[in-house]
Every structure is written in C-alpha cells, then in structure tokens.
mmCIF file of C-alpha atoms in Angstrom:
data_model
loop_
_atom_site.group_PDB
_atom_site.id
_atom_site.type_symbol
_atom_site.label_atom_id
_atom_site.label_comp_id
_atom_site.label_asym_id
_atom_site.label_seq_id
_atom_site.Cartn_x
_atom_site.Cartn_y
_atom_site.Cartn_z
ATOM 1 C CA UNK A 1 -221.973 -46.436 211.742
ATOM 2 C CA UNK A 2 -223.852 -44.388 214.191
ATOM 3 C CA UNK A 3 -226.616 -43.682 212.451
ATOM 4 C CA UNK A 4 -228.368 -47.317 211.786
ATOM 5 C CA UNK A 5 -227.320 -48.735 215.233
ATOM 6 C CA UNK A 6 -228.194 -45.488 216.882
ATOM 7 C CA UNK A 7 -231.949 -45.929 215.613
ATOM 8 C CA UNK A 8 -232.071 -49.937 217.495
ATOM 9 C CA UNK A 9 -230.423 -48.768 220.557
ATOM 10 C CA UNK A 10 -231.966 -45.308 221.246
ATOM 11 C CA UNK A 11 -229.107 -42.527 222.048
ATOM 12 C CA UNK A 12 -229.798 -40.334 225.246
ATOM 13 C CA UNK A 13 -231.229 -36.651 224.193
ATOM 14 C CA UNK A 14 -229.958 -34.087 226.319
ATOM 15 C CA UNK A 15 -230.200 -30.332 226.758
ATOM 16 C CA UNK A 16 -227.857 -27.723 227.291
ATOM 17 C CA UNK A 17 -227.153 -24.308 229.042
ATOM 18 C CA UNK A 18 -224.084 -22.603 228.283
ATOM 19 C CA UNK A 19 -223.620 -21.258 231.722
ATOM 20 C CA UNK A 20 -221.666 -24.193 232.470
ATOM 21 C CA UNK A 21 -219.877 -22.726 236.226
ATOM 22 C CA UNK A 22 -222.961 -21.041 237.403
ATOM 23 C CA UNK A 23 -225.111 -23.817 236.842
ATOM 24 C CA UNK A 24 -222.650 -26.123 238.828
ATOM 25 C CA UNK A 25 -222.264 -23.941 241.715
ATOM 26 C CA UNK A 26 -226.698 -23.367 241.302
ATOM 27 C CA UNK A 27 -226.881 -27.465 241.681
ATOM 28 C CA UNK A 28 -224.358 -27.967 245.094
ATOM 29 C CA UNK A 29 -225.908 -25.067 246.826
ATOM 30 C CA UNK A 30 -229.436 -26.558 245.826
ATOM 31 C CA UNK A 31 -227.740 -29.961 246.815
ATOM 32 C CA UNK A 32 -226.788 -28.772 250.200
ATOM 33 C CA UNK A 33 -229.969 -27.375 250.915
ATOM 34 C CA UNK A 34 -232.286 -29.775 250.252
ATOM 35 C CA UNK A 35 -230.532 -33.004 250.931
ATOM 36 C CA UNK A 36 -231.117 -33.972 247.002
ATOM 37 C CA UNK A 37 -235.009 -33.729 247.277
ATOM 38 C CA UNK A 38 -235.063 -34.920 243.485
ATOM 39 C CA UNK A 39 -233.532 -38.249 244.187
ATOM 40 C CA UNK A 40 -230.274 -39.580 245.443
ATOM 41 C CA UNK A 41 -228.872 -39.497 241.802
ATOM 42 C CA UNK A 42 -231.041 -36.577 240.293
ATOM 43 C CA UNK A 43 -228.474 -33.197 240.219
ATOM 44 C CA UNK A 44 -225.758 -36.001 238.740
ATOM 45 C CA UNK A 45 -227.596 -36.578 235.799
ATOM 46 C CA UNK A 46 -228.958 -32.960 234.936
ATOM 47 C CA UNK A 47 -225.719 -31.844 235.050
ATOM 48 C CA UNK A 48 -224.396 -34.445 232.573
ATOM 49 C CA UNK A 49 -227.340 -33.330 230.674
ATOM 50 C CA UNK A 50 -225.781 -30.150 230.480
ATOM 51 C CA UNK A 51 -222.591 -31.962 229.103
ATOM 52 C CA UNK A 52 -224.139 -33.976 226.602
ATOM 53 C CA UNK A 53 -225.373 -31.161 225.019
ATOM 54 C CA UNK A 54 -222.733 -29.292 224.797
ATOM 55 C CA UNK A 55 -220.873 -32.388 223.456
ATOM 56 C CA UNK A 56 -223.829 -32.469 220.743
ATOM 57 C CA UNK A 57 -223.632 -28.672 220.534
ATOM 58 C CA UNK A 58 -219.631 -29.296 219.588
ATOM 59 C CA UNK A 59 -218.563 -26.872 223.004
ATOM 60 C CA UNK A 60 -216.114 -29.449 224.054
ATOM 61 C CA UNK A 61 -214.968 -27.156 226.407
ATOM 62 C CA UNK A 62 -217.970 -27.129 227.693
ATOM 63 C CA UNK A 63 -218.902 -30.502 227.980
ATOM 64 C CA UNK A 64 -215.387 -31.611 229.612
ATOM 65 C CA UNK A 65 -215.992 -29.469 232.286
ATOM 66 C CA UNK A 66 -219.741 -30.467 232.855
ATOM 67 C CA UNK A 67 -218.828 -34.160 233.200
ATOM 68 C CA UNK A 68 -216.290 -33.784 235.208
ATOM 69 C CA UNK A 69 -218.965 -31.721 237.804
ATOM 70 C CA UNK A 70 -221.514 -34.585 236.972
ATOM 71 C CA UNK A 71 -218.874 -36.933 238.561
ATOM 72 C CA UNK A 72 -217.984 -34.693 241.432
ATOM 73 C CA UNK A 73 -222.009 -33.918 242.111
ATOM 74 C CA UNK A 74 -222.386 -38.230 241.545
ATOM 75 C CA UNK A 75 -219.781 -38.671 244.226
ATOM 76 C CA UNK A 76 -221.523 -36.305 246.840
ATOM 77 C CA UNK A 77 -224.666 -37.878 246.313
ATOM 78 C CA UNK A 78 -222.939 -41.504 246.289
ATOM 79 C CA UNK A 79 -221.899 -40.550 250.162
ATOM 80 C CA UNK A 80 -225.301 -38.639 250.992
ATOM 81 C CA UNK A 81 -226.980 -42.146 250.005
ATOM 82 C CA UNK A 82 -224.447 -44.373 252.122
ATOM 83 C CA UNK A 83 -224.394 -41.977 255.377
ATOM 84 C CA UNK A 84 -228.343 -42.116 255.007
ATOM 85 C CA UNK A 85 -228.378 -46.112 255.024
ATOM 86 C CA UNK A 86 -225.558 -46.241 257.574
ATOM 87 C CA UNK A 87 -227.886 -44.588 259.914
ATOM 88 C CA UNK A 88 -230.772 -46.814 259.367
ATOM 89 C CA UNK A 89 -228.415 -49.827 259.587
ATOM 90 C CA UNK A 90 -226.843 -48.386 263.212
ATOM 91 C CA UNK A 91 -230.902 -47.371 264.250
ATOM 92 C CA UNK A 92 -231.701 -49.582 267.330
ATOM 93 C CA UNK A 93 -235.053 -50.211 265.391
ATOM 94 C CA UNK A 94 -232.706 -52.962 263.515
ATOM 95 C CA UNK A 95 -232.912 -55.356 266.805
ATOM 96 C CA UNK A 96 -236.326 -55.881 266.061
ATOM 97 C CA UNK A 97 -237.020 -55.692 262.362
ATOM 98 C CA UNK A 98 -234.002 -57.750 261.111
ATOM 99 C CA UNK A 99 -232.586 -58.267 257.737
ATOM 100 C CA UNK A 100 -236.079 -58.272 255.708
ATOM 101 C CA UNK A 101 -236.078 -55.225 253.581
ATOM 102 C CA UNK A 102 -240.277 -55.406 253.509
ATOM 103 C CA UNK A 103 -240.121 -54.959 257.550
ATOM 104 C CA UNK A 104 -237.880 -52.228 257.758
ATOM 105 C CA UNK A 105 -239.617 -50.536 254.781
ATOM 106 C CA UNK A 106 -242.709 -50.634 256.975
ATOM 107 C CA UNK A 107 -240.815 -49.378 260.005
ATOM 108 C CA UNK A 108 -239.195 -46.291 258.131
ATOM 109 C CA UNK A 109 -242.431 -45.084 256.563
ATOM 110 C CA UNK A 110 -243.723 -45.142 260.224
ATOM 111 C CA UNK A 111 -241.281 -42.878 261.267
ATOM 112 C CA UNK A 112 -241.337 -41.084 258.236
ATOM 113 C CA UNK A 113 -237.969 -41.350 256.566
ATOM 114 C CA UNK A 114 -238.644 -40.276 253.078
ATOM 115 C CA UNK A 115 -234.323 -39.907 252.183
ATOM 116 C CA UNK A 116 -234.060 -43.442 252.868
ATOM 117 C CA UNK A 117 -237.790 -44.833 251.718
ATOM 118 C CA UNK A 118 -236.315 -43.273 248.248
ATOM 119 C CA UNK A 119 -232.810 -44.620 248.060
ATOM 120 C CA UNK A 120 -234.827 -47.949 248.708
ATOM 121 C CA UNK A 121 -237.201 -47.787 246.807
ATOM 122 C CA UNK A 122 -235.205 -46.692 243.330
ATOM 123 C CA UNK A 123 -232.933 -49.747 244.151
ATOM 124 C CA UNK A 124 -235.932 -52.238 244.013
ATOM 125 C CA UNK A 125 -237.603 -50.361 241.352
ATOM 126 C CA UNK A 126 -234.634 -51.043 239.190
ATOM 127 C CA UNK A 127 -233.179 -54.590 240.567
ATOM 128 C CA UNK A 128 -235.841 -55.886 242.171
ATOM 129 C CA UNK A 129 -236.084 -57.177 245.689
ATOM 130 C CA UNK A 130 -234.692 -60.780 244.865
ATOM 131 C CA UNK A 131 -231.526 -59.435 243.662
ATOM 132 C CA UNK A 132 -230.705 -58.379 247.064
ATOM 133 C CA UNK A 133 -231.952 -61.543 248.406
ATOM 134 C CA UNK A 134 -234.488 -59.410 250.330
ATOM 135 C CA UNK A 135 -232.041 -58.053 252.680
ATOM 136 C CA UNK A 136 -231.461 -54.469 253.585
ATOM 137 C CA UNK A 137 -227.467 -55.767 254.596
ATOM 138 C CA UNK A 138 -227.001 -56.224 251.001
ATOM 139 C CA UNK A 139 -228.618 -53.557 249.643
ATOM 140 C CA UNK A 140 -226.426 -51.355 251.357
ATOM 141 C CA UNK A 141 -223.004 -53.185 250.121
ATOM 142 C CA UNK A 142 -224.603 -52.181 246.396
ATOM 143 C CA UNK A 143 -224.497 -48.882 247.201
ATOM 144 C CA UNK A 144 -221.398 -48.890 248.936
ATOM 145 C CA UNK A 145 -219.687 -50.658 245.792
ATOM 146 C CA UNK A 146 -221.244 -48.085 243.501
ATOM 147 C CA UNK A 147 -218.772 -45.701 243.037
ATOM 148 C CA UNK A 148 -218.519 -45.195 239.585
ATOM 149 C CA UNK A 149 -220.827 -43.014 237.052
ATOM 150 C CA UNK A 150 -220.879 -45.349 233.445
ATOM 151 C CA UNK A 151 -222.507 -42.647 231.805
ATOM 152 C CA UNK A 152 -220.209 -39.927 232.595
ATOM 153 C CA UNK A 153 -217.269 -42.261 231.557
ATOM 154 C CA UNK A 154 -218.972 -42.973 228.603
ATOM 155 C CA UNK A 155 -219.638 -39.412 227.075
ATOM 156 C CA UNK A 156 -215.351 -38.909 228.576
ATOM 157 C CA UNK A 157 -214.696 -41.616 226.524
ATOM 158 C CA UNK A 158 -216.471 -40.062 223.022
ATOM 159 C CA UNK A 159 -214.869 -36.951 223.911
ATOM 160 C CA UNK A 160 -211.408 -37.592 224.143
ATOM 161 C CA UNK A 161 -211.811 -40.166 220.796
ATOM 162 C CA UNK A 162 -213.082 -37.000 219.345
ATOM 163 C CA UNK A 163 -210.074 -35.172 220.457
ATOM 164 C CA UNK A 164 -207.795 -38.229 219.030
ATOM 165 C CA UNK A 165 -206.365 -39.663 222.574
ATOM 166 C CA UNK A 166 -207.394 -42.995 221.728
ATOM 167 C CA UNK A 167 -206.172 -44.180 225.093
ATOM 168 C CA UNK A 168 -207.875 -42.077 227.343
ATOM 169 C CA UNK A 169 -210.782 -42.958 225.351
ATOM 170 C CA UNK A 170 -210.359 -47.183 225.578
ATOM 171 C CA UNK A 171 -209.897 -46.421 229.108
ATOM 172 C CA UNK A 172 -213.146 -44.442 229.946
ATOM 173 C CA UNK A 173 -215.009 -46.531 227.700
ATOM 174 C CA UNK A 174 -214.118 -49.570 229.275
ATOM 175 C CA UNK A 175 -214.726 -48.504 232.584
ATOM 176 C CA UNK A 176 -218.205 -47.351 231.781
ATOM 177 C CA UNK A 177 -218.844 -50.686 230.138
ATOM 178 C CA UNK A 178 -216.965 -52.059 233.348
ATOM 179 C CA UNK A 179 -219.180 -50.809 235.503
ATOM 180 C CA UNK A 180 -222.402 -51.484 233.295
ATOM 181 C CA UNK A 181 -224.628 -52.740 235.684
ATOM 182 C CA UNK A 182 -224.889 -49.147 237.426
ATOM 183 C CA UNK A 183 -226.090 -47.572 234.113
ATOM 184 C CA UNK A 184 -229.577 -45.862 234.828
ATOM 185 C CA UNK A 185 -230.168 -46.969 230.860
ATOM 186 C CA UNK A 186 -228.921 -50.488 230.950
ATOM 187 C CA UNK A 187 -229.332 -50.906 226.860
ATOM 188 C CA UNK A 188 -226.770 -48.199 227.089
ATOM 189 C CA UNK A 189 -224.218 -50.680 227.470
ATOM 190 C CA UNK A 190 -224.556 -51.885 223.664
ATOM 191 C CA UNK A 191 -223.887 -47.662 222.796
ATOM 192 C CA UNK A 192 -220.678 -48.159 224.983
ATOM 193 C CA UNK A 193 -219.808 -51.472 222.815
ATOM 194 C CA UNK A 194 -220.778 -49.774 219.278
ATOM 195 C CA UNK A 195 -218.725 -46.983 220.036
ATOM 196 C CA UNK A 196 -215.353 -48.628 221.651
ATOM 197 C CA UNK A 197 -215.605 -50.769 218.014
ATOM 198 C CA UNK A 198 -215.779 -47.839 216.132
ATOM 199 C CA UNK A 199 -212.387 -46.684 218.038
ATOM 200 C CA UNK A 200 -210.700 -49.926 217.378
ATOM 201 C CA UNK A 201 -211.573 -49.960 213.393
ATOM 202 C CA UNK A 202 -210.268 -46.130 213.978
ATOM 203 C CA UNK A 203 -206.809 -47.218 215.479
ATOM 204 C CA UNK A 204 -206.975 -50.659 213.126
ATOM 205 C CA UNK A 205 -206.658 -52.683 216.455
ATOM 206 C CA UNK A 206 -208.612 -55.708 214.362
ATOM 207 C CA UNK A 207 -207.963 -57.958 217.133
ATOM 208 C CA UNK A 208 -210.354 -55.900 219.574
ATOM 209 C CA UNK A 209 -212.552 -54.961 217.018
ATOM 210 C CA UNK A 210 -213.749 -58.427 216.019
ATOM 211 C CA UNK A 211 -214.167 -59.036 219.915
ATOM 212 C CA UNK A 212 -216.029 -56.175 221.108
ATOM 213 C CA UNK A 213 -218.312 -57.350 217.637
ATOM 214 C CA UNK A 214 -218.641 -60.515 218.921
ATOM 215 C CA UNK A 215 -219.852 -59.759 222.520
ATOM 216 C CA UNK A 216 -222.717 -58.068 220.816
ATOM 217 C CA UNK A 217 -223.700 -60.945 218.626
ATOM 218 C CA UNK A 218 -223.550 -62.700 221.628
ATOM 219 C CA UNK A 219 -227.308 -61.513 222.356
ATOM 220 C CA UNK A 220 -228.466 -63.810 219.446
ATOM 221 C CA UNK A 221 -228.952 -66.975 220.387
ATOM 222 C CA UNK A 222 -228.735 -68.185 216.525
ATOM 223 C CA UNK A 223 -224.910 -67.422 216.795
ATOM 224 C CA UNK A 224 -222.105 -68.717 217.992
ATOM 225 C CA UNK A 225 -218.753 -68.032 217.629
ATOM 226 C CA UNK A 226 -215.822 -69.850 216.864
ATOM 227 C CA UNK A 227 -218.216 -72.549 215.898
ATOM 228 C CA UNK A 228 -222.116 -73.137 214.425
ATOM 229 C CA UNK A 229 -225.240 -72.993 216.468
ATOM 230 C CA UNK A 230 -227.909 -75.653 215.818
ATOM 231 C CA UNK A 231 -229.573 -72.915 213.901
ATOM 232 C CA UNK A 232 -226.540 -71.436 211.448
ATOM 233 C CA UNK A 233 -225.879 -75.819 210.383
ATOM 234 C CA UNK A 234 -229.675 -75.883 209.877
ATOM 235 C CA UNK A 235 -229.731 -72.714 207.165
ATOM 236 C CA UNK A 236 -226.255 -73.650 205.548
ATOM 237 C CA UNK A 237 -227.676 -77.525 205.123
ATOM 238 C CA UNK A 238 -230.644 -75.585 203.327
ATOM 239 C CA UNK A 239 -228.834 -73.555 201.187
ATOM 240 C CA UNK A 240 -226.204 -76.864 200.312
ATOM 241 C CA UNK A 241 -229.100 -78.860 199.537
ATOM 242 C CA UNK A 242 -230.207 -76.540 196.131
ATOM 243 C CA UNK A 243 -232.905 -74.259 198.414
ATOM 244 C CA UNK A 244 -233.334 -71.556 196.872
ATOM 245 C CA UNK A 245 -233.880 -67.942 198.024
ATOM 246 C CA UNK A 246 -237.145 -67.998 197.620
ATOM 247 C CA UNK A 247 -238.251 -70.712 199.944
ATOM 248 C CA UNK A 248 -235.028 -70.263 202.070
ATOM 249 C CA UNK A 249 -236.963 -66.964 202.945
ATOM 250 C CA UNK A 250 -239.976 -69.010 203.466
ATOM 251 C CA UNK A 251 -238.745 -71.325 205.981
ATOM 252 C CA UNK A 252 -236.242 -69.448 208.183
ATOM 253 C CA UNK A 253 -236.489 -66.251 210.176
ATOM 254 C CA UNK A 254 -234.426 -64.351 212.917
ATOM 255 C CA UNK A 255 -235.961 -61.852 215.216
ATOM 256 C CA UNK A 256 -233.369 -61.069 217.451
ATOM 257 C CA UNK A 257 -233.489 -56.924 216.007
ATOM 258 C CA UNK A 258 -230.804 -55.567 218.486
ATOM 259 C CA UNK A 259 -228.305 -57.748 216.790
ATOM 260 C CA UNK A 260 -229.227 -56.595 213.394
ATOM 261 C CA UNK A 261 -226.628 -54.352 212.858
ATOM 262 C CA UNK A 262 -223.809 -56.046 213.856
ATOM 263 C CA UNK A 263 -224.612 -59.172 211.442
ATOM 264 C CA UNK A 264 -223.503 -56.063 208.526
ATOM 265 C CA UNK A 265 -220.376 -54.909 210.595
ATOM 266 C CA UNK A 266 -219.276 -58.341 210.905
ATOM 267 C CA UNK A 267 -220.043 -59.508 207.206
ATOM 268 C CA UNK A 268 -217.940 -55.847 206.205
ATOM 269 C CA UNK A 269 -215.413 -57.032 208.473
ATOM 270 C CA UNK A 270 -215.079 -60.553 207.445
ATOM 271 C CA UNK A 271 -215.260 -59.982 203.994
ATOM 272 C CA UNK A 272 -212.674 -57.470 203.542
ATOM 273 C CA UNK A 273 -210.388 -60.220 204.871
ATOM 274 C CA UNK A 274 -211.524 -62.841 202.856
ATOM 275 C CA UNK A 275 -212.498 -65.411 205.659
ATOM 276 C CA UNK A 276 -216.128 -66.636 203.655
ATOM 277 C CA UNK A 277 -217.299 -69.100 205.765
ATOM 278 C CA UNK A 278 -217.999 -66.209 208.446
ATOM 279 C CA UNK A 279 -218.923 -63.869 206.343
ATOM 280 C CA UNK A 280 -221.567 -66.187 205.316
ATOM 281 C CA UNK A 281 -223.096 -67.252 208.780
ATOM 282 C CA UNK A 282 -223.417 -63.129 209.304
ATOM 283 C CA UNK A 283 -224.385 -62.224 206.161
ATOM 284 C CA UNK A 284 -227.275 -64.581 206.344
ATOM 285 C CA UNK A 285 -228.329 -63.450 210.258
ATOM 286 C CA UNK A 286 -228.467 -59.941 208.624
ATOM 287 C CA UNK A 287 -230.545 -60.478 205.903
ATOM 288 C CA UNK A 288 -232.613 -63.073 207.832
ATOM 289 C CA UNK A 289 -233.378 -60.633 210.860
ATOM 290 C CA UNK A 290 -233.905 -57.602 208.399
ATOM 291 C CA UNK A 291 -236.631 -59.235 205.815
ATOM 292 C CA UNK A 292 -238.274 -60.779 209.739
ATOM 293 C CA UNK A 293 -238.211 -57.154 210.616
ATOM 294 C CA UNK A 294 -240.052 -55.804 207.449
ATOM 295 C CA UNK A 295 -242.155 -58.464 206.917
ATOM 296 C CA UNK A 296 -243.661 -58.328 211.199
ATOM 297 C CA UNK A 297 -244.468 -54.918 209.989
ATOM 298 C CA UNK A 298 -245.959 -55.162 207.014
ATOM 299 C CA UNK A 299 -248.191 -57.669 208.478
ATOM 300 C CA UNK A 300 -249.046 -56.020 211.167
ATOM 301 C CA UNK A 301 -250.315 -53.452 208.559
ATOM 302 C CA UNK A 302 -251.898 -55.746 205.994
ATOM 303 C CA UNK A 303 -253.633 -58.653 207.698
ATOM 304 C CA UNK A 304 -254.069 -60.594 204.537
ATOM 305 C CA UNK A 305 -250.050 -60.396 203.440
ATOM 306 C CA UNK A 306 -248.013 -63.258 203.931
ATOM 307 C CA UNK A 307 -244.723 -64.038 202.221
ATOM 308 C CA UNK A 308 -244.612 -65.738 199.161
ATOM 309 C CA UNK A 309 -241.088 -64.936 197.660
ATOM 310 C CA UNK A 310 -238.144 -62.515 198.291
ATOM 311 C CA UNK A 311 -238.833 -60.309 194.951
ATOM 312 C CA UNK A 312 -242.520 -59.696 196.472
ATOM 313 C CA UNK A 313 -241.308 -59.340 200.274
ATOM 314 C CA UNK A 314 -238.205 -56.951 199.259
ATOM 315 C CA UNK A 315 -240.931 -54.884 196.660
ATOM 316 C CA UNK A 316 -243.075 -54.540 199.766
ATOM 317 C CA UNK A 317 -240.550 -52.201 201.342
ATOM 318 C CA UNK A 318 -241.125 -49.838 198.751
ATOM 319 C CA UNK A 319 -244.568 -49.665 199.920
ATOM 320 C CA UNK A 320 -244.311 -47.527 203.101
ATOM 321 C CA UNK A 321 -242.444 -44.619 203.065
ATOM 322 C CA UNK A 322 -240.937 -45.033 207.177
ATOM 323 C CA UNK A 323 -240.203 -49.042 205.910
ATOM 324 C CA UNK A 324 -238.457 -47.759 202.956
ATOM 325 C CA UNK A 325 -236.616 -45.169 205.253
ATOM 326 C CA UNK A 326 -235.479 -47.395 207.990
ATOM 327 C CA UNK A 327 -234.061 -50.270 204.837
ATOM 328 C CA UNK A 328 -231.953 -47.445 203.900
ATOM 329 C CA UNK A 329 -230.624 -46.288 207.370
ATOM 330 C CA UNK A 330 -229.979 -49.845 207.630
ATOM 331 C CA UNK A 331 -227.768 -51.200 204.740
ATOM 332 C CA UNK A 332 -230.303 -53.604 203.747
ATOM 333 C CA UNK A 333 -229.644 -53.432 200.408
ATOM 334 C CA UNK A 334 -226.112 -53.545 200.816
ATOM 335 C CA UNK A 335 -226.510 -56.815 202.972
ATOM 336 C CA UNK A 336 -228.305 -58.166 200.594
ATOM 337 C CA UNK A 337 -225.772 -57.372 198.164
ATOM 338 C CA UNK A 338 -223.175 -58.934 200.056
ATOM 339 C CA UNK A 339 -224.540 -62.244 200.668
ATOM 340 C CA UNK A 340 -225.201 -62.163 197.213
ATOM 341 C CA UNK A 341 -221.604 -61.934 196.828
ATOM 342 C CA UNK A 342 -220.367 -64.130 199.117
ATOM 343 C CA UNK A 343 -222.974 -67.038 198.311
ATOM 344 C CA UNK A 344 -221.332 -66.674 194.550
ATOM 345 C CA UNK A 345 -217.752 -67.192 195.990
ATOM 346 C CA UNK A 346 -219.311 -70.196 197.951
ATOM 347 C CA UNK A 347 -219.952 -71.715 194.695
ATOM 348 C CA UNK A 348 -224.019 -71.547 195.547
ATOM 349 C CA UNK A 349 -224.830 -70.258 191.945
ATOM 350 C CA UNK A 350 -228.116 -70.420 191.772
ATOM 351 C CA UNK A 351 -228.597 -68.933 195.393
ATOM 352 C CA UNK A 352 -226.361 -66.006 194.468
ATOM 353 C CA UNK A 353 -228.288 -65.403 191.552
ATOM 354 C CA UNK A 354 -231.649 -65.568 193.194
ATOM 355 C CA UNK A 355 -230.342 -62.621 195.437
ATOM 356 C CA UNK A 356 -229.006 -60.605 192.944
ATOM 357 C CA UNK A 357 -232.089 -60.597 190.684
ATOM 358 C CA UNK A 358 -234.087 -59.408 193.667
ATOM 359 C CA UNK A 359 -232.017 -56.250 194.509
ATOM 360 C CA UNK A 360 -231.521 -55.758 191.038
ATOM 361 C CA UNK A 361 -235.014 -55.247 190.658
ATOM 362 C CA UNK A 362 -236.422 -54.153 193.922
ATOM 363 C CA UNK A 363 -233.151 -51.834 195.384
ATOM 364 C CA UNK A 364 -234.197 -48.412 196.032
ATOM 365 C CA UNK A 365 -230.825 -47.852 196.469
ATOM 366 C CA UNK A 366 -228.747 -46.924 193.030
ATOM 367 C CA UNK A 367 -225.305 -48.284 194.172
ATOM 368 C CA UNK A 368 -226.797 -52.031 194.998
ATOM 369 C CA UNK A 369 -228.811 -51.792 192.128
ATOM 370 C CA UNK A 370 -225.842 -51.603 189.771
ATOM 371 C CA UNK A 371 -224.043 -53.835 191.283
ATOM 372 C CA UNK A 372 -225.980 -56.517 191.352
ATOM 373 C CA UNK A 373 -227.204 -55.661 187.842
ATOM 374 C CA UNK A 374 -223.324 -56.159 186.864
ATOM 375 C CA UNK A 375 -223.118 -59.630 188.201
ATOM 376 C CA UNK A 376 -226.137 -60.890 187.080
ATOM 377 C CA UNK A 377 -224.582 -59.570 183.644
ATOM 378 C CA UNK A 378 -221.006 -61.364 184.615
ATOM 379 C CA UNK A 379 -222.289 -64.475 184.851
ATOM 380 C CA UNK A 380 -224.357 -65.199 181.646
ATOM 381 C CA UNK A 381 -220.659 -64.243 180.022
#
C-alpha cells in the first residue's frame, strides 16, 4: 500500500542521531537561551526529525522517546509564542493602531520586535491575512487554540500500529487528522488518512475502512458517493451504449492524480465483496486518471503524439523507462485487469474484451498478462 500512494503524496524524510537524551537536553538549553531564534516552531520539528528517523531506522525506542520531547519542546514553544503576542496585545501602542494586523506590523518593526514580527509573519505566510480577517485579535485566538502537534501524533500513531495497540494508534491518528489544519505539510493529512485505512483493513473494521476511503475520493470531483456524479452517468451511458475501449479512451479523461490510488483500493475493496456497480464507477476513475496521467506525459515528451487507441497509449508506457516504473508502482496493470473483470460480470462483452486484449498484449507485468490472456481464452470456449 505504501509504496504507490507514498510516491503521490510525498512522505517526510528525516534524519537521525542516536543520542536521543543529549540532544533533547542540547535543544531546551539552546531554547532557553535564545528565545527560539530559529522560529517559534523550529526545535519542535528537528527533534521529531530525530524521531522519524529512528522510526525509519527501526529504534523504536528511540523514536518513542523523541516524539514525546518533540511534543514537550512544541508545548514550550506553543506558550513562548502566546506570552509574546499577549504582550503586544496588552502594549499601550494598541490604543492607537487598532485591530489591523498591517498597522501593527508597521508599528512592531519600528520598535524592532523581531519574536513577534516572526510569529506573524509565519501565520500569514501560511494562512494568509484574510483568514484572520486582517485582525491581530484573531490571530492570536489561532495560536491560543493551537495546542496540538498533528505530526507528532501522527508518527505516535504508526508507532504503536507497529507495536500492535491498534487503539492507541486510531486514537493518535485521529487526533493528528483532528487537528489537520495545524500540519506544517497540509497534504500530510491524506498520509494520516492512507495510513488509519491501512489499520482498519489490519483490524478488518470494513465499516471504517470504506469511510476513511471515501473521504479521500472525496477530492475528485468526478465522484460521488452513495450516488453518481454527472460525470460517472456520462461514462457508464458510454460504455451501455456499445462504446468501445478504444474511443471510450478517446473521449473521457480524469486528472484528479491525488485520487489515483484510492480508485484501486476501492475497486480491491469492492470487488472482494461482490458489490459491481461500485467497483465499476472506481475501477473506471482508476484507469481513466492513470492512462490521463501517462498520456500528459508522454505528450509533454513527444509533441506530435496524440491518442489514437488504448493498445497504442498502454504500448507507449513501455517506452520510457521512469513511465514504465511509476505503471508498476502503481497497479496499473492490475486496474486494468480488474475493470476488465468487472466490465465482463457487467455483461459489457465486448468492452471487457477490448481491455483484456490490451493488457494481454501490452502488460509488462507477467501476472496481468496471464490473466487476461486466460480470459480472453475463456471466452472463445
């Protein structure tokens, strides 16, 4: 599982030092002493550096203990951040600049108050200005409210599901998905999603693992679930009317890539259990979003390509060595496969057929390739 979605929603690369306690105590003393000259969250987040690695590095040990100091380091810097606004808010300056965050900006780089220029300054880096409706009142309550630190939750989380407390890790995963919006990385939220599905098809919770699945697909606007989007009734018309593969390819495309890995958990998931019609809708997102995927970089690469039918597009993969790679990493072939499949139990023949001649013949993968050999063979008999 991890590594396809792990290559659309880029994983956090850490270092570590094994000198877990001394760099701890090395980080408050520097913290004390220089009033966190490297940000408000900066000692925080090399520490949990420290953890990640070690979590990578398999020193669990380790890595509990550095997270747990991340936290404790977060929460100093948390209070060094609010005292430093609470003493801009209570500085009789406020009588005449008011609520405008631009104005008192302008008055604290007068008198030269770098802590709180930062703190500022990060916030409306990352939010913007609008978000706190340009007032330095509200900016303040956001930094009040954030208390917790996502990221450190999250890597709790993957360490006690590696240690098999599954509830310690739902808990600490949903808190750091919770509690999203404070996550320095904010695409690390769909990590935090990926991974809390992977413990519920661990614990066989289906129930939760469908719905953590499903917020995920949510980002594509094609789907929608529990019912069909103007776009899923306008490719299953196609497909009823006799279309086949060939132009179906042609007409329709899906470039929503973040979802693309979901559309193959989901079409695992639903197909397992026998429950088509879904299968269906995901199978064709999948291999819809993957052949828009290849074929924006193929022509990107060759300006006189354009598609002309699936056996050509699916033969162009085989082309480039890194496209080749990433259809691999990704289950296309397998996707492929399965709509194949499922088209077939649909009672879309010719569709099915289409699909299957195409991996047959274009798979670089040996397992797909057989298969779909094997019912191309199954039903001339």
């Amino acid at each position: 599982m991890k590594t396809a979605r792990n290559r659309i929603f880029k994983p956090l690369i850490f270092t570590f030092s094994f000198c877990a306690f001394f760099l701890a105590a090395e980080f408050t003393l520097y913290a004390q002493k220089s009033d966190l000259e490297s940000g408000f969250d900066g000692l925080s987040w090399h520490i949990l550096v420290q953890a990640q690695n070690a979590f990578e590095e398999r020193d669990f040990g380790s890595a509990f203990r550095l997270v747990e100091n991340a936290k404790q380091q977060r929460k100093a810097e948390h209070d060094w951040a609010v005292d430093t606004l609470d003493a801009v808010i209570a500085s009789s300056f406020m009588t005449k600049t008011g609520s405008d965050i631009n104005v008192v900006l302008s008055e604290l780089r007068e008198r030269n108050n770098t802590d709180a220029i930062r703190i500022i300054n990060q916030l409306l880096e990352r939010f913007g200005i609008e978000y706190f409706d340009f007032s330095i009142y509200k900016l303040n309550e956001h930094v009040k409210k954030n208390t917790a630190y996502p990221e450190a939750d999250f890597l709790l989380g993957k360490l006690y599901m590696r240690e098999g407390e599954y509830e310690l890790s739902e808990q600490f995963y949903a808190s750091a998905y919770e509690h999203r919006l404070y996550l320095d990385v904010s695409d690390v939220q769909f990590d935090i999603l990926y991974d809390l599905a992977e413990l519920y098809a661990l614990t066989g919770n289906n129930e939760k693992y469908e719905s953590v699945l499903l917020i995920l697909a949510a980002e594509d606007t094609n789907y929608k679930a529990g019912g069909y989007s103007a776009f899923i009734t306008a490719v299953r018309d196609a497909i009823e009317r006799g279309t086949g593969a060939d132009k179906f390819f042609l007409l329709y495309r899906n470039n929503n890539y973040r979802t693309l890995y979901v559309w193959l958990l989901l079409t695992r998931y639903y197909f397992s259990l026998n429950l088509t019609d879904k299968a269906f809708d995901t199978a064709l997102l999948f291999c819809l979003t993957a052949l828009s995927r290849t074929d924006d970089i193929i022509k990107s690469r060759e300006s006189d390509y354009s598609y002309s039918d699936l056996n050509t597009a699916l033969k162009k993969i085989k082309t480039y060595s890194d496209i080749e790679k990433w259809a691999a990493e990704h289950k296309v072939w397998e996707g492929f496969y399965l709509l194949g499949r499922i088209a077939a139990q649909k009672g879309y023949s010719a569709f099915a057929q289409d699909v299957f001649t195409a991996v047959s013949e274009e798979s670089t993968d040996r397992k797909w390739k057989i298969l779909a050999e094997k019912e191309l063979k199954s039903a001339t008999h």
